[in-house]
Short mmCIF file of C-alpha atoms in Angstrom, two decimals:
data_model
loop_
_atom_site.label_atom_id
_atom_site.label_comp_id
_atom_site.label_asym_id
_atom_site.label_seq_id
_atom_site.Cartn_x
_atom_site.Cartn_y
_atom_site.Cartn_z
CA MET A 1 34.41 -37.43 -6.33
CA ASP A 2 30.97 -38.87 -7.17
CA LEU A 3 27.83 -36.85 -7.82
CA VAL A 4 26.50 -37.39 -4.30
CA ASP A 5 29.61 -35.91 -2.69
CA LEU A 6 29.55 -33.04 -5.15
CA ALA A 7 25.91 -32.32 -4.35
CA MET A 8 26.63 -32.46 -0.60
CA GLN A 9 29.46 -29.96 -0.97
CA GLY A 10 27.27 -27.72 -3.10
CA LEU A 11 24.53 -27.75 -0.48
CA SER A 12 27.09 -27.01 2.24
CA VAL A 13 28.40 -24.01 0.32
CA PHE A 14 24.83 -22.84 -0.22
CA GLY A 15 24.14 -23.16 3.52
CA PHE A 16 27.11 -20.99 4.46
CA ILE A 17 26.27 -18.40 1.81
CA LEU A 18 22.71 -18.34 3.15
CA PHE A 19 24.09 -17.83 6.66
CA LEU A 20 26.22 -14.86 5.56
CA VAL A 21 23.44 -13.25 3.51
CA LEU A 22 20.75 -13.57 6.19
CA TRP A 23 22.90 -12.31 9.02
CA PHE A 24 24.17 -9.49 6.85
CA MET A 25 20.50 -8.54 6.40
CA HIS A 26 19.97 -8.78 10.17
CA PHE A 27 22.88 -6.52 11.03
CA MET A 28 22.20 -4.10 8.18
CA SER A 29 18.57 -3.59 9.17
CA ILE A 30 19.36 -3.29 12.90
CA ILE A 31 22.10 -0.73 12.26
CA TYR A 32 19.94 1.25 9.84
CA VAL A 33 17.04 1.29 12.29
CA ARG A 34 19.31 2.48 15.09
CA LEU A 35 21.05 5.18 13.04
CA CYS A 36 18.30 6.45 10.75
CA LEU A 37 14.84 5.53 12.00
CA ASN A 38 12.92 7.76 14.41
CA LYS A 39 15.45 10.52 13.76
CA LYS A 40 14.35 13.96 12.59
CA SER A 41 15.71 14.75 9.14
CA PRO A 42 17.77 17.91 8.71
CA ASP A 43 15.96 20.67 6.84
CA LYS A 44 17.25 20.58 3.27
CA GLN A 45 15.25 23.63 2.15
CA PRO A 46 13.14 26.36 3.76
CA TYR A 47 9.82 25.12 5.07
CA SER A 48 7.85 27.65 3.05
CA LYS A 49 9.53 26.51 -0.18
CA LEU A 50 8.40 22.89 0.09
CA SER A 51 6.52 21.71 -3.00
CA GLY A 52 2.75 21.40 -2.91
CA VAL A 53 1.37 17.90 -2.35
CA SER A 54 -1.85 16.26 -3.54
CA LEU A 55 -2.85 13.53 -1.08
CA LEU A 56 -4.84 10.71 -2.68
CA LYS A 57 -6.82 8.71 -0.14
CA PRO A 58 -8.53 5.48 -1.36
CA LEU A 59 -11.45 4.62 0.92
CA LYS A 60 -13.68 1.56 1.15
CA GLY A 61 -15.93 0.92 4.12
CA VAL A 62 -15.56 2.08 7.71
CA ASP A 63 -13.59 0.60 10.57
CA PRO A 64 -13.44 1.81 14.20
CA ASN A 65 -10.20 3.75 13.55
CA LEU A 66 -11.05 5.32 10.18
CA ILE A 67 -12.18 8.75 11.34
CA ASN A 68 -9.27 9.10 13.77
CA ASN A 69 -6.78 7.99 11.12
CA LEU A 70 -8.19 10.37 8.51
CA GLU A 71 -8.30 13.28 10.93
CA THR A 72 -4.52 13.14 11.38
CA PHE A 73 -4.15 14.15 7.71
CA PHE A 74 -6.36 17.20 8.22
CA GLU A 75 -3.99 18.30 11.00
CA LEU A 76 -0.73 18.03 9.06
CA ASP A 77 1.83 20.79 9.56
CA TYR A 78 2.67 21.48 5.90
CA PRO A 79 2.60 24.74 3.90
CA THR A 80 0.60 23.67 0.82
CA TYR A 81 -1.32 20.44 0.34
CA GLU A 82 -4.73 19.16 -0.70
CA ILE A 83 -6.64 16.06 0.42
CA LEU A 84 -8.44 14.12 -2.31
CA LEU A 85 -10.80 11.59 -0.71
CA CYS A 86 -11.78 8.85 -3.15
CA VAL A 87 -14.75 6.53 -2.55
CA GLN A 88 -15.96 4.00 -5.10
CA ASP A 89 -19.65 3.66 -4.17
CA TYR A 90 -22.19 6.36 -3.33
CA ASP A 91 -23.75 4.24 -0.57
CA ASP A 92 -20.40 3.53 1.10
CA PRO A 93 -20.50 4.59 4.79
CA ALA A 94 -17.05 6.17 4.28
CA VAL A 95 -18.84 9.00 2.42
CA ASP A 96 -20.49 10.20 5.66
CA VAL A 97 -17.14 10.08 7.47
CA CYS A 98 -15.55 12.20 4.74
CA LYS A 99 -18.37 14.75 4.79
CA LYS A 100 -18.09 15.03 8.56
CA LEU A 101 -14.37 15.83 8.34
CA LEU A 102 -14.89 18.25 5.45
CA GLY A 103 -17.36 20.13 7.62
CA LYS A 104 -15.08 20.05 10.67
CA TYR A 105 -12.04 21.37 8.77
CA PRO A 106 -13.41 23.95 6.28
CA ASN A 107 -10.03 25.68 6.01
CA VAL A 108 -8.27 22.55 4.76
CA ASP A 109 -8.15 22.19 0.97
CA ALA A 110 -10.02 18.89 0.67
CA ARG A 111 -12.39 17.38 -1.89
CA LEU A 112 -14.51 14.23 -2.08
CA PHE A 113 -14.65 12.11 -5.26
CA ILE A 114 -17.31 9.40 -5.49
CA GLY A 115 -17.78 6.80 -8.18
CA GLY A 116 -14.26 6.03 -9.36
CA LYS A 117 -13.39 5.39 -12.98
CA LYS A 118 -13.01 1.92 -14.50
CA VAL A 119 -9.65 1.91 -16.29
CA GLY A 120 -8.35 -1.57 -15.51
CA ILE A 121 -8.31 -4.57 -13.20
CA ASN A 122 -6.91 -2.83 -10.10
CA PRO A 123 -9.78 -1.57 -7.89
CA LYS A 124 -7.52 0.83 -6.00
CA ILE A 125 -6.42 2.54 -9.22
CA ASN A 126 -10.03 2.66 -10.45
CA ASN A 127 -11.04 4.30 -7.19
CA LEU A 128 -8.22 6.89 -7.31
CA MET A 129 -8.50 7.93 -10.97
CA PRO A 130 -10.91 10.91 -10.54
CA GLY A 131 -8.79 12.27 -7.69
CA TYR A 132 -5.58 11.80 -9.64
CA GLU A 133 -7.00 13.59 -12.66
CA GLY A 134 -8.04 16.48 -10.40
CA ALA A 135 -4.70 16.73 -8.55
CA LYS A 136 -3.18 20.19 -8.87
CA HIS A 137 0.23 19.83 -7.21
CA GLY A 138 3.55 18.50 -8.48
CA LEU A 139 3.89 15.84 -5.79
CA VAL A 140 1.33 13.05 -5.32
CA TRP A 141 1.06 11.19 -2.02
CA ILE A 142 -0.91 7.93 -2.22
CA CYS A 143 -1.72 6.80 1.30
CA ASP A 144 -4.03 3.97 2.39
CA SER A 145 -7.03 4.45 4.67
CA GLY A 146 -5.47 2.46 7.52
CA ILE A 147 -2.54 4.87 7.85
CA ARG A 148 -2.30 7.50 10.59
CA VAL A 149 0.40 10.18 10.65
CA LYS A 150 2.07 12.71 12.89
CA PRO A 151 1.86 16.43 12.10
CA ASP A 152 5.40 16.45 10.68
CA THR A 153 5.16 13.22 8.66
CA LEU A 154 4.61 14.88 5.28
CA THR A 155 7.27 17.51 6.01
CA ASP A 156 9.77 14.78 6.80
CA MET A 157 8.91 12.92 3.58
CA ALA A 158 9.11 16.09 1.48
CA TYR A 159 12.58 16.89 2.83
CA GLN A 160 13.71 13.53 1.42
CA MET A 161 12.45 14.52 -2.04
CA THR A 162 15.73 16.00 -3.28
CA GLU A 163 16.59 16.66 -6.92
CA LYS A 164 17.94 13.10 -7.23
CA VAL A 165 14.83 11.44 -5.79
CA GLY A 166 11.62 10.59 -7.63
CA LEU A 167 9.77 8.59 -4.96
CA VAL A 168 9.76 8.53 -1.17
CA HIS A 169 8.08 5.69 0.70
CA GLY A 170 7.58 4.97 4.37
CA LEU A 171 8.37 1.84 6.35
CA PRO A 172 5.00 0.30 7.29
CA TYR A 173 4.38 -0.22 10.99
CA VAL A 174 1.37 -0.47 13.30
CA ALA A 175 0.10 1.63 16.16
CA ASP A 176 -0.11 0.19 19.68
CA ARG A 177 -3.42 -1.62 20.15
CA GLN A 178 -4.94 -4.08 22.57
CA GLY A 179 -5.26 -7.82 21.89
CA PHE A 180 -3.00 -10.66 20.79
CA ALA A 181 -3.88 -10.24 17.10
CA ALA A 182 -2.46 -6.72 17.28
CA THR A 183 0.66 -8.06 18.97
CA LEU A 184 1.13 -10.65 16.23
CA GLU A 185 0.79 -7.97 13.55
CA GLN A 186 3.19 -5.66 15.36
CA VAL A 187 5.78 -8.43 15.68
CA TYR A 188 5.62 -9.08 11.94
CA PHE A 189 5.90 -5.41 10.97
CA GLY A 190 8.70 -4.92 13.47
CA THR A 191 10.85 -7.96 12.64
CA SER A 192 10.57 -9.95 9.42
CA HIS A 193 9.07 -7.25 7.24
CA PRO A 194 11.52 -4.42 8.02
CA ARG A 195 14.48 -6.80 7.80
CA SER A 196 13.77 -7.58 4.15
CA TYR A 197 12.31 -4.15 3.40
CA ILE A 198 15.23 -2.15 4.79
CA SER A 199 17.83 -4.52 3.36
CA ALA A 200 16.29 -4.20 -0.10
CA ASN A 201 16.12 -0.44 0.20
CA VAL A 202 19.73 -0.07 1.36
CA THR A 203 21.08 -2.36 -1.37
CA GLY A 204 19.06 -0.62 -4.11
CA ILE A 205 16.42 -3.28 -4.76
CA LYS A 206 12.98 -1.81 -5.44
CA CYS A 207 10.77 -2.89 -2.56
CA VAL A 208 7.98 -0.33 -2.24
CA THR A 209 4.64 -0.89 -0.54
CA GLY A 210 1.68 1.16 -1.69
CA MET A 211 0.64 2.03 1.85
CA SER A 212 2.41 5.41 1.74
CA CYS A 213 4.25 6.71 -1.34
CA LEU A 214 5.18 10.28 -2.25
CA MET A 215 5.91 10.61 -5.99
CA ARG A 216 6.68 13.25 -8.59
CA LYS A 217 3.54 13.56 -10.71
CA ASP A 218 5.36 14.62 -13.87
CA ILE A 219 7.52 11.51 -13.80
CA LEU A 220 4.50 9.32 -13.15
CA ASP A 221 2.67 11.02 -16.04
CA GLN A 222 5.63 10.32 -18.33
CA ALA A 223 5.19 6.64 -17.46
CA GLY A 224 1.52 6.83 -18.46
CA GLY A 225 -0.05 8.08 -15.21
CA LEU A 226 -2.04 5.88 -12.85
CA ILE A 227 -3.95 4.34 -15.74
CA ALA A 228 -0.77 2.65 -16.97
CA PHE A 229 -0.68 0.53 -13.79
CA ALA A 230 -4.35 -0.43 -13.65
CA GLN A 231 -3.56 -3.85 -15.16
CA TYR A 232 -1.41 -4.77 -12.15
CA ILE A 233 -2.50 -5.84 -8.69
CA ALA A 234 0.90 -4.92 -7.21
CA GLU A 235 0.76 -1.41 -8.66
CA ASP A 236 3.15 -0.05 -6.02
CA TYR A 237 6.10 -2.12 -7.26
CA PHE A 238 5.50 -1.27 -10.90
CA MET A 239 5.05 2.44 -10.20
CA ALA A 240 8.32 2.42 -8.27
CA LYS A 241 10.03 0.57 -11.10
CA ALA A 242 8.75 3.01 -13.71
CA ILE A 243 9.81 6.05 -11.69
CA ALA A 244 13.25 4.59 -10.97
CA ASP A 245 13.77 3.69 -14.64
CA ARG A 246 12.78 7.16 -15.80
CA TRP A 247 14.12 9.28 -12.96
CA ALA A 248 17.32 7.93 -11.50
CA LYS A 249 18.78 5.14 -13.65
CA LEU A 250 21.62 5.13 -11.15
CA ARG A 251 21.89 1.38 -10.67
CA ILE A 252 20.64 -1.94 -12.00
CA ASN A 253 17.91 -3.41 -9.80
CA MET A 254 16.56 -6.91 -9.85
CA LEU A 255 13.13 -8.16 -8.83
CA PRO A 256 13.56 -10.13 -5.58
CA ALA A 257 13.27 -13.87 -6.12
CA THR A 258 9.94 -14.43 -4.40
CA VAL A 259 10.24 -18.18 -4.64
CA CYS A 260 13.26 -18.01 -2.33
CA GLU A 261 11.35 -16.27 0.47
CA PRO A 262 10.81 -19.39 2.64
CA ILE A 263 14.57 -19.99 3.05
CA SER A 264 14.91 -16.47 4.43
CA GLU A 265 12.67 -17.36 7.38
CA CYS A 266 14.07 -18.53 10.68
CA PHE A 267 13.14 -22.20 11.02
CA LEU A 268 13.87 -23.38 7.47
CA ALA A 269 17.03 -21.27 7.24
CA SER A 270 18.25 -22.67 10.57
CA LEU A 271 17.73 -26.24 9.34
CA ILE A 272 19.63 -25.63 6.09
CA ILE A 273 22.50 -23.83 7.80
CA GLY A 274 22.53 -26.42 10.59
CA TRP A 275 22.81 -29.22 8.05
CA ALA A 276 25.74 -27.42 6.38
CA ALA A 277 27.48 -26.99 9.75
CA HIS A 278 26.93 -30.67 10.52
CA HIS A 279 28.28 -31.78 7.15
CA VAL A 280 31.44 -29.65 7.37
CA PHE A 281 32.16 -29.42 11.12
CA HIS A 282 30.15 -32.44 12.36
CA TRP A 283 28.20 -30.24 14.75
CA ASP A 284 24.94 -31.53 16.18
CA ILE A 285 22.15 -30.29 13.89
CA MET A 286 19.52 -29.84 16.60
CA VAL A 287 21.87 -28.00 18.97
CA PHE A 288 22.89 -25.66 16.16
CA PHE A 289 19.23 -25.24 15.14
CA MET A 290 18.20 -24.21 18.66
CA CYS A 291 21.15 -21.81 19.09
CA HIS A 292 20.60 -20.25 15.69
CA CYS A 293 16.86 -19.76 16.35
CA LEU A 294 17.67 -18.18 19.73
CA ALA A 295 20.10 -15.74 18.12
CA TRP A 296 17.48 -14.91 15.48
CA PHE A 297 14.83 -14.45 18.17
CA ILE A 298 17.05 -12.01 20.11
CA SER A 299 18.09 -10.00 17.04
CA ASP A 300 14.45 -9.71 16.00
CA TYR A 301 13.58 -8.28 19.41
CA ILE A 302 16.42 -5.75 19.16
CA GLN A 303 15.13 -4.68 15.76
CA LEU A 304 11.53 -4.49 17.02
CA ARG A 305 12.61 -2.12 19.78
CA GLY A 306 14.42 0.00 17.22
CA VAL A 307 11.41 0.24 14.93
CA GLN A 308 9.14 0.94 17.91
CA GLY A 309 11.53 3.59 19.21
CA GLY A 310 11.57 1.96 22.64
CA ALA A 311 10.06 -0.99 24.46
CA PRO A 312 6.92 -2.44 22.81
CA ALA A 313 3.56 -2.13 24.54
CA PHE A 314 3.36 -5.89 25.17
CA SER A 315 5.39 -8.18 27.41
CA LYS A 316 8.40 -10.26 26.41
CA LEU A 317 6.27 -13.39 26.88
CA ASP A 318 3.69 -12.05 24.43
CA TYR A 319 6.51 -11.30 22.02
CA ALA A 320 7.90 -14.83 22.33
CA VAL A 321 4.52 -16.45 21.68
CA ALA A 322 3.68 -14.14 18.75
CA TRP A 323 7.16 -14.58 17.25
CA PHE A 324 6.94 -18.39 17.41
CA ILE A 325 3.44 -18.45 15.87
CA ARG A 326 4.43 -16.11 13.05
CA GLU A 327 7.59 -18.04 12.21
CA SER A 328 5.66 -21.33 12.30
CA MET A 329 3.06 -20.06 9.83
CA THR A 330 5.39 -18.75 7.11
CA ILE A 331 5.84 -21.97 5.12
CA GLN A 332 2.13 -22.78 5.23
CA ILE A 333 1.21 -19.27 4.05
CA PHE A 334 3.75 -19.39 1.23
CA LEU A 335 2.66 -22.82 -0.01
CA SER A 336 -1.01 -21.84 0.18
CA ALA A 337 -0.30 -18.78 -1.97
CA LEU A 338 1.49 -20.92 -4.55
CA TRP A 339 -1.27 -23.52 -4.59
CA ASP A 340 -4.11 -21.03 -4.97
CA PRO A 341 -3.21 -17.71 -6.69
CA THR A 342 -6.74 -16.38 -6.15
CA ILE A 343 -7.17 -13.38 -3.85
CA SER A 344 -10.14 -11.44 -2.54
CA TRP A 345 -9.54 -7.71 -2.48
CA ARG A 346 -11.97 -4.89 -1.83
CA THR A 347 -15.12 -5.72 -3.80
CA GLY A 348 -13.82 -8.45 -6.10
CA ARG A 349 -11.90 -11.68 -6.52
CA TYR A 350 -8.83 -11.96 -8.74
CA ARG A 351 -6.54 -14.65 -10.10
CA LEU A 352 -2.92 -13.53 -10.16
CA ARG A 353 -0.80 -14.12 -13.24
CA CYS A 354 2.94 -14.09 -13.81
CA GLY A 355 4.29 -10.59 -14.28
CA GLY A 356 2.02 -8.99 -11.70
CA THR A 357 -1.16 -8.78 -13.81
CA ALA A 358 -4.44 -10.39 -12.80
CA ASP A 359 -7.79 -11.54 -14.13
CA GLU A 360 -11.02 -10.62 -12.37
CA ILE A 361 -13.17 -13.62 -11.41
CA LEU A 362 -16.77 -12.90 -12.26
CA ASP A 363 -19.59 -14.86 -10.64
CA VAL A 364 -21.88 -16.18 -13.37
#
């Protein structure tokens, strides 16, 4: 057997392994969504005995939904919690929004922190530091400004915080909105993102987004507190890693191989698997490609309905168009990120480095 034949066989084996892994992820996420998502958790302890929570809210600027999103946190049904509103600049219009809500809900334990504290490269951590230092409860909930919640959201998260758990995070999704851009975003957060997110969570891989995380403050303090993660842009992953290492140590977790992400997307995966099927079974590559994409398209819709908890607010035609556009853009987005590791975030620009750290780009 020459090297060419050996390489062809190796690629064929890789294609079939890829097929098994990706469809295992599909079925695992669909089943998990159907069985566990949008289901009320059983009460694991009396409501009145739930631990106090300090909610840290990083704010920058005002969008049309900000006041409505923030107001949902003032209306939470939870025995003991405080809201710590953190704004970096005194002239930020978010300050007026915060003061308006503080006046509207005087009975809610809420405070406004303005100015931040420069402790590292991460602007979110810098913004949150004064609030974190003033937090008075054992649980800390870091939740982005674009998040809205239901009255029982925090209660549901707190019930998951058992004695064997150090961090609880929520699956990101989007509210129903008008416009095709909203549809495109909803398709992403209902298909590709939860497939990888849920699969990683079920198999024990740390895959935490900083949009909504409930953590034990004492464990975070043992890891150095928020200041220890100010050097990272992806502070959510490293906080989750530190808490898991210190709290559970129940399993060995590996950082997902980011460079392999493109082959987990529909079109490229279908081509690789189709080539393997053609090499081994002599099936027509294009026929297999079309059938595989159709199966992927259908399974994504099933998962989207599960995450949504019913039919989405847009039509099946809108879904088809948004799904095709999103899948077509994945390779371009990935290659662009590799080519230019510079990002603009909040008030600054940063150049990402290996290991999750970053350098701030200063205009001279």
